[in-house]
């Protein structure tokens, strides 16, 4: 059996030597290589080179100057560079015991699955290596939320966020992956239906160094989860929501300073229109920019449409204030909510439309297919 072991690392220099030693000891009878994909700022790369010189199995290093996609991006890059189709992914801190690798291999050898995941929550598994009870509760809650959002794809998976798994890379749709952060297994399972089996494992304490868990990683996970489940529409909604809050805050501040609510609404709208465009370019439609028109054309279309929408929306605010006697802030909030769907449709179908049209289809069918693809990809019905 030929195996490539993918180890993404970030400042794990104290763990490399022991990790390679234990992997090598566990790989008796297996033709294996270790591929470190390193984003470190410490001496991890130097230690890998030093260990590789005397290791009993091939050890390769891919050092990335730009950590595109975070840990998930490192895993994808490692799988692409692997010499073997059978790839095992594990962390570099020894919380994933190398001695369990043969267990995953034996389960995969049964030939009835595409992927074998090591689970902390199956039978004799354990999450004892989590730093404290709070992290255990966060992990459990995150798992429950994730399974609730993907009840079909994850029905046979008790630990969709484990970083310890074995798969045939030929089953992975690389083109469909959008790695972000560190939950690469969730990304793989959510984007393509695979045959999955699990084996229990005991999540160990770190051998050395400090945990990389942080509030920022938690935010990245939530963004990844909503993006996977609801596609671009969810990210568009998040940015739109932030823009709406900023819009209302600017409007409120200007009114408090004595400005009439109409010019205050105009200024708030202009600031957030530009801000929303910048964020949408970076986080929502980044994968569509290559085939769309140039950035200034996209900017003109987006700002022009949103200003046209604002010209309609602001008189509606005035109507709600003067006729229904609503607060100007509440009236603005109502119109922002109603404008959301129209904005998303325009940006998906016009601003980021490919420069060259594809096969000829009816306009209604093309609109329906594009909306379905952009709004819910790759979620489930």
Coordinates of C-alpha atoms in Angstrom, one line a residue:
X1 CA 0.0 0.0 0.0
X2 CA 1.3 3.4 -1.0
X3 CA 0.4 6.4 1.2
X4 CA 1.1 10.1 1.3
X5 CA 0.8 11.7 4.8
X6 CA -0.1 15.4 4.5
X7 CA 0.9 17.5 7.6
X8 CA 0.0 21.2 7.5
X9 CA 2.1 23.1 10.0
X10 CA 2.2 26.5 11.5
X11 CA 5.0 27.1 14.0
X12 CA 5.4 23.4 15.1
X13 CA 9.2 23.2 15.2
X14 CA 9.3 21.4 18.6
X15 CA 7.0 18.6 17.3
X16 CA 8.5 17.7 14.0
X17 CA 11.2 15.3 15.1
X18 CA 8.9 13.3 17.4
X19 CA 6.2 13.3 14.8
X20 CA 8.4 11.8 12.1
X21 CA 9.8 9.2 14.5
X22 CA 6.4 8.0 15.5
X23 CA 5.0 8.0 12.0
X24 CA 8.0 6.0 10.7
X25 CA 7.5 3.5 13.5
X26 CA 3.8 3.0 12.6
X27 CA 4.4 2.6 8.9
X28 CA 6.0 -0.9 8.9
X29 CA 5.1 -2.6 5.7
X30 CA 3.6 0.6 4.1
X31 CA 5.3 2.5 1.3
X32 CA 4.7 6.0 2.8
X33 CA 6.0 9.5 2.4
X34 CA 5.4 12.6 4.6
X35 CA 4.6 15.9 3.0
X36 CA 4.9 18.9 5.3
X37 CA 3.0 22.0 4.0
X38 CA 4.4 24.8 6.1
X39 CA 3.2 28.3 6.7
X40 CA 5.4 28.9 9.7
X41 CA 7.3 32.0 10.9
X42 CA 9.5 30.0 13.2
X43 CA 12.2 27.3 12.5
X44 CA 9.7 24.6 11.5
X45 CA 11.1 24.5 7.9
X46 CA 14.7 24.2 9.1
X47 CA 13.8 21.3 11.4
X48 CA 11.9 19.5 8.6
X49 CA 15.0 19.7 6.4
X50 CA 17.2 18.4 9.2
X51 CA 14.9 15.5 10.0
X52 CA 14.5 14.6 6.4
X53 CA 18.2 14.0 6.0
X54 CA 18.1 10.9 8.3
X55 CA 14.4 9.8 8.3
X56 CA 13.7 6.2 7.4
X57 CA 11.0 7.3 5.0
X58 CA 10.8 10.1 2.4
X59 CA 10.1 13.5 4.0
X60 CA 9.3 16.5 1.7
X61 CA 8.6 20.1 2.5
X62 CA 6.4 22.7 0.8
X63 CA 7.0 26.1 2.4
X64 CA 4.4 28.7 1.5
X65 CA 5.2 32.4 1.7
X66 CA 1.6 33.2 1.2
X67 CA -0.8 31.1 3.3
X68 CA -3.6 31.0 0.8
X69 CA -6.7 29.3 2.3
X70 CA -5.1 28.8 5.7
X71 CA -4.7 25.3 7.0
X72 CA -7.4 24.0 4.5
X73 CA -5.5 25.5 1.6
X74 CA -2.3 23.9 2.9
X75 CA -4.0 20.5 2.9
X76 CA -5.3 20.9 -0.7
X77 CA -1.8 22.0 -1.9
X78 CA -0.3 18.9 -0.1
X79 CA -2.8 16.5 -1.7
X80 CA -2.1 18.0 -5.2
X81 CA 1.7 17.6 -4.6
X82 CA 1.5 14.1 -3.1
X83 CA 3.1 11.2 -5.0
X84 CA 0.2 8.8 -4.1
X85 CA -3.5 8.9 -4.6
X86 CA -4.1 7.6 -1.1
X87 CA -3.6 10.6 1.3
X88 CA -3.8 10.8 5.0
X89 CA -4.2 14.2 6.7
X90 CA -3.1 14.9 10.3
X91 CA -2.0 17.7 12.4
X92 CA 1.6 18.4 13.3
X93 CA 1.2 18.7 17.1
X94 CA 0.8 14.9 17.8
X95 CA -2.8 15.3 19.1
X96 CA -3.6 12.9 16.2
X97 CA -1.7 9.7 17.3
X98 CA 0.4 8.3 14.4
X99 CA -0.1 4.8 15.9
X100 CA -3.7 5.0 14.7
X101 CA -2.8 5.4 11.0
X102 CA -2.8 1.6 10.4
X103 CA -6.4 1.5 11.8
X104 CA -7.5 4.0 9.2
X105 CA -5.6 2.1 6.5
X106 CA -7.3 -1.3 7.4
X107 CA -10.7 0.3 7.4
X108 CA -10.1 1.8 4.0
X109 CA -8.7 -1.4 2.6
X110 CA -12.2 -3.0 2.9
X111 CA -12.9 -1.1 -0.3
X112 CA -16.4 0.1 0.4
X113 CA -15.6 3.8 1.2
X114 CA -13.9 6.9 -0.3
X115 CA -12.9 8.4 3.0
X116 CA -12.2 7.2 6.6
X117 CA -12.3 9.8 9.3
X118 CA -11.0 9.4 12.8
X119 CA -13.7 10.5 15.3
X120 CA -13.4 11.9 18.8
X121 CA -17.1 11.2 19.4
X122 CA -17.5 7.6 18.2
X123 CA -17.6 4.7 20.7
X124 CA -14.2 4.6 22.5
X125 CA -13.1 8.0 21.0
X126 CA -12.2 10.9 23.3
X127 CA -11.7 14.7 23.1
X128 CA -9.5 14.7 26.2
X129 CA -6.8 16.7 24.4
X130 CA -8.9 19.8 24.2
X131 CA -7.5 22.5 26.5
X132 CA -10.4 22.9 28.9
X133 CA -14.1 22.2 29.4
X134 CA -15.1 25.4 27.4
X135 CA -13.3 24.1 24.3
X136 CA -15.0 20.7 24.7
X137 CA -18.4 22.4 24.9
X138 CA -17.6 24.7 21.9
X139 CA -16.5 21.7 19.9
X140 CA -19.6 19.7 20.7
X141 CA -21.9 22.6 20.0
X142 CA -20.1 23.4 16.7
X143 CA -20.5 19.7 15.7
X144 CA -24.2 19.7 16.5
X145 CA -24.8 22.9 14.5
X146 CA -22.8 21.6 11.5
X147 CA -24.7 18.3 11.4
X148 CA -28.0 20.1 11.7
X149 CA -27.1 22.3 8.7
X150 CA -26.0 19.3 6.6
X151 CA -28.3 16.4 7.7
X152 CA -27.9 14.4 4.5
X153 CA -24.2 14.8 3.7
X154 CA -23.2 14.3 7.3
X155 CA -25.7 11.7 8.5
X156 CA -23.0 9.0 8.8
X157 CA -20.3 11.4 10.3
X158 CA -20.1 12.0 14.0
X159 CA -17.0 14.3 13.9
X160 CA -17.1 16.3 10.6
X161 CA -14.5 18.8 11.9
X162 CA -11.8 16.3 12.7
X163 CA -8.5 17.0 11.0
X164 CA -7.4 13.3 11.0
X165 CA -8.7 11.4 8.0
X166 CA -7.7 9.2 5.0
X167 CA -9.1 9.5 1.5
X168 CA -8.5 8.7 -2.1
X169 CA -7.7 12.1 -3.6
X170 CA -9.3 11.0 -6.9
X171 CA -12.7 11.3 -5.1
X172 CA -12.1 15.0 -4.3
X173 CA -13.4 17.7 -6.6
X174 CA -10.5 20.2 -6.3
X175 CA -12.2 22.7 -8.6
X176 CA -15.2 22.9 -6.3
X177 CA -13.2 23.4 -3.1
X178 CA -13.0 26.9 -1.5
X179 CA -10.7 26.2 1.5
X180 CA -11.0 28.8 4.2
X181 CA -9.5 28.3 7.6
X182 CA -8.9 24.9 9.2
X183 CA -12.0 22.7 8.7
X184 CA -11.0 21.1 5.4
X185 CA -12.9 17.9 6.0
X186 CA -16.2 19.8 6.4
X187 CA -15.3 21.6 3.1
X188 CA -14.7 18.2 1.3
X189 CA -17.8 16.5 2.7
X190 CA -20.2 19.4 2.2
X191 CA -19.2 19.9 -1.5
X192 CA -19.4 16.4 -2.7
X193 CA -21.3 13.2 -1.6
X194 CA -18.7 10.6 -0.5
X195 CA -18.9 7.2 1.0
X196 CA -17.6 7.7 4.6
X197 CA -16.6 5.4 7.4
X198 CA -15.3 6.4 10.9
X199 CA -13.0 4.9 13.4
X200 CA -12.7 6.1 17.0
X201 CA -9.5 7.8 18.2
X202 CA -8.4 9.5 21.4
X203 CA -7.5 13.2 20.8
X204 CA -4.2 13.5 22.7
X205 CA -2.6 16.4 24.5
X206 CA -0.2 18.6 22.5
X207 CA 3.3 17.3 22.5
X208 CA 4.8 20.8 22.6
X209 CA 3.9 24.4 21.7
X210 CA 0.6 26.2 22.1
X211 CA -2.8 25.7 20.6
X212 CA -3.7 27.8 17.5
X213 CA -7.4 28.0 18.4
X214 CA -8.5 31.6 18.5
X215 CA -11.6 33.8 18.3
X216 CA -10.5 34.6 14.7
X217 CA -10.6 31.0 13.8
X218 CA -14.1 30.7 15.3
X219 CA -15.2 33.6 13.0
X220 CA -13.6 31.9 10.0
X221 CA -15.5 28.7 10.8
X222 CA -18.8 30.5 11.0
X223 CA -18.1 32.2 7.7
X224 CA -17.1 28.9 6.1
X225 CA -20.2 27.1 7.5
X226 CA -22.7 29.7 6.2
X227 CA -20.9 30.0 2.9
X228 CA -21.0 26.2 2.4
X229 CA -24.7 25.8 3.5
X230 CA -26.2 28.8 1.7
X231 CA -23.6 29.7 -0.9
X232 CA -22.9 33.2 -2.0
X233 CA -26.3 34.6 -0.9
X234 CA -25.3 34.1 2.8
X235 CA -22.0 35.9 2.5
X236 CA -23.8 38.6 0.4
X237 CA -26.3 38.9 3.3
X238 CA -23.6 39.1 5.9
X239 CA -21.9 42.0 4.1
X240 CA -25.2 43.6 3.3
X241 CA -26.2 43.4 7.0
X242 CA -22.9 45.0 8.1
X243 CA -23.5 47.7 5.4
X244 CA -27.0 48.2 6.6
X245 CA -25.8 48.7 10.2
X246 CA -23.1 51.1 9.0
X247 CA -25.7 53.0 6.9
X248 CA -28.1 53.4 9.8
X249 CA -25.3 54.4 12.2
X250 CA -24.0 57.1 9.8
X251 CA -27.5 58.3 9.2
X252 CA -28.3 58.4 13.0
X253 CA -25.0 60.2 13.7
X254 CA -25.7 62.9 11.1
X255 CA -29.2 63.4 12.2
X256 CA -28.0 63.8 15.8
X257 CA -25.6 66.5 14.5
X258 CA -28.5 68.4 13.1
X259 CA -28.7 67.3 9.5
X260 CA -32.0 66.6 7.8
X261 CA -32.8 62.9 7.4
X262 CA -32.8 63.0 3.6
X263 CA -29.2 64.2 3.0
X264 CA -28.2 62.0 6.0
X265 CA -29.7 59.0 4.2
X266 CA -27.9 59.9 1.0
X267 CA -24.5 60.2 2.6
X268 CA -25.0 56.9 4.6
X269 CA -26.0 55.2 1.4
X270 CA -23.0 56.4 -0.6
X271 CA -20.5 55.4 2.0
X272 CA -21.9 51.9 2.4
X273 CA -22.4 51.3 -1.3
X274 CA -18.6 51.7 -1.9
X275 CA -17.8 49.7 1.2
X276 CA -20.1 46.9 0.2
X277 CA -18.6 46.7 -3.2
X278 CA -15.0 46.3 -1.8
X279 CA -16.1 43.6 0.6
X280 CA -18.2 41.7 -2.1
X281 CA -15.1 41.8 -4.4
X282 CA -13.0 40.2 -1.7
X283 CA -15.3 37.7 0.0
X284 CA -18.4 37.0 -2.2
X285 CA -17.7 37.0 -5.9
X286 CA -13.9 36.5 -5.8
X287 CA -14.2 33.3 -7.8
X288 CA -16.2 35.0 -10.6
X289 CA -14.0 38.0 -11.2
X290 CA -11.7 36.3 -13.7
X291 CA -14.5 35.8 -16.2
X292 CA -16.3 39.0 -15.5
X293 CA -15.7 42.4 -16.9
X294 CA -12.9 44.6 -15.5
X295 CA -12.9 46.0 -12.0
X296 CA -13.9 49.6 -13.1
X297 CA -16.7 48.2 -15.2
X298 CA -17.9 46.1 -12.2
X299 CA -17.5 49.1 -9.9
X300 CA -19.6 51.3 -12.3
X301 CA -22.3 48.7 -12.6
X302 CA -22.5 48.1 -8.9
X303 CA -22.4 51.7 -7.8
X304 CA -24.7 52.8 -10.6
X305 CA -27.3 50.2 -9.7
X306 CA -27.1 50.8 -6.0
X307 CA -27.5 54.5 -6.5
X308 CA -30.5 53.9 -8.8
X309 CA -31.9 51.7 -6.1
X310 CA -31.2 54.4 -3.5
X311 CA -33.0 57.0 -5.7
X312 CA -36.1 54.7 -5.5
X313 CA -35.6 53.7 -1.8
X314 CA -35.1 57.2 -0.3
X315 CA -38.5 58.5 -1.6
X316 CA -40.0 55.3 -0.2
X317 CA -38.4 56.2 3.2
X318 CA -40.0 59.7 2.9
X319 CA -43.4 58.1 2.1
X320 CA -43.2 55.8 5.1
X321 CA -42.1 58.7 7.4
X322 CA -44.7 61.2 6.2
X323 CA -47.6 58.9 5.5
X324 CA -47.3 56.2 8.1
X325 CA -45.4 58.3 10.6
X326 CA -42.6 55.7 11.1
X327 CA -39.3 56.6 12.5
X328 CA -36.9 57.5 9.7
X329 CA -34.4 54.8 11.0
X330 CA -37.1 52.1 11.0
X331 CA -38.3 53.2 7.6
X332 CA -34.7 53.0 6.2
X333 CA -34.3 49.5 7.8
X334 CA -37.5 48.2 6.1
X335 CA -36.4 49.4 2.7
X336 CA -32.9 47.9 3.1
X337 CA -34.4 44.5 3.8
X338 CA -36.6 44.7 0.8
X339 CA -33.7 45.7 -1.5
X340 CA -31.5 42.7 -0.5
X341 CA -32.9 40.2 -3.0
X342 CA -32.9 42.6 -5.9
X343 CA -29.3 43.6 -5.2
X344 CA -28.1 40.0 -5.1
X345 CA -29.9 39.1 -8.3
X346 CA -28.3 42.1 -10.1
X347 CA -24.8 41.4 -8.9
X348 CA -24.9 37.7 -9.6
X349 CA -26.5 38.0 -13.1
X350 CA -25.1 41.4 -14.3
X351 CA -22.1 42.8 -12.4
X352 CA -20.2 39.5 -12.3
X353 CA -21.6 37.9 -15.5
X354 CA -19.0 36.2 -17.7
X355 CA -17.8 38.4 -20.6
X356 CA -18.6 35.7 -23.1
X357 CA -22.0 34.2 -23.3
X358 CA -22.3 30.4 -23.2
X359 CA -24.6 28.1 -25.0
X360 CA -27.9 29.6 -26.2
X361 CA -30.7 29.0 -23.8
X362 CA -33.9 30.8 -23.0
X363 CA -33.6 33.9 -20.9
X364 CA -35.9 32.5 -18.2
X365 CA -34.0 29.2 -18.0
X366 CA -30.6 31.0 -17.8
X367 CA -31.8 33.3 -15.1
X368 CA -33.3 30.5 -13.1
X369 CA -30.1 28.3 -13.4
X370 CA -27.8 31.1 -12.4
X371 CA -29.8 32.2 -9.5
X372 CA -30.1 28.6 -8.2
X373 CA -26.3 28.1 -8.6
X374 CA -25.2 31.3 -6.9
X375 CA -27.8 31.3 -4.2
X376 CA -27.6 27.8 -2.8
X377 CA -24.4 26.3 -4.1
X378 CA -23.4 23.8 -2.7
X379 CA -26.2 23.3 -0.1
X380 CA -28.9 20.7 0.1
X381 CA -32.6 20.8 -0.7

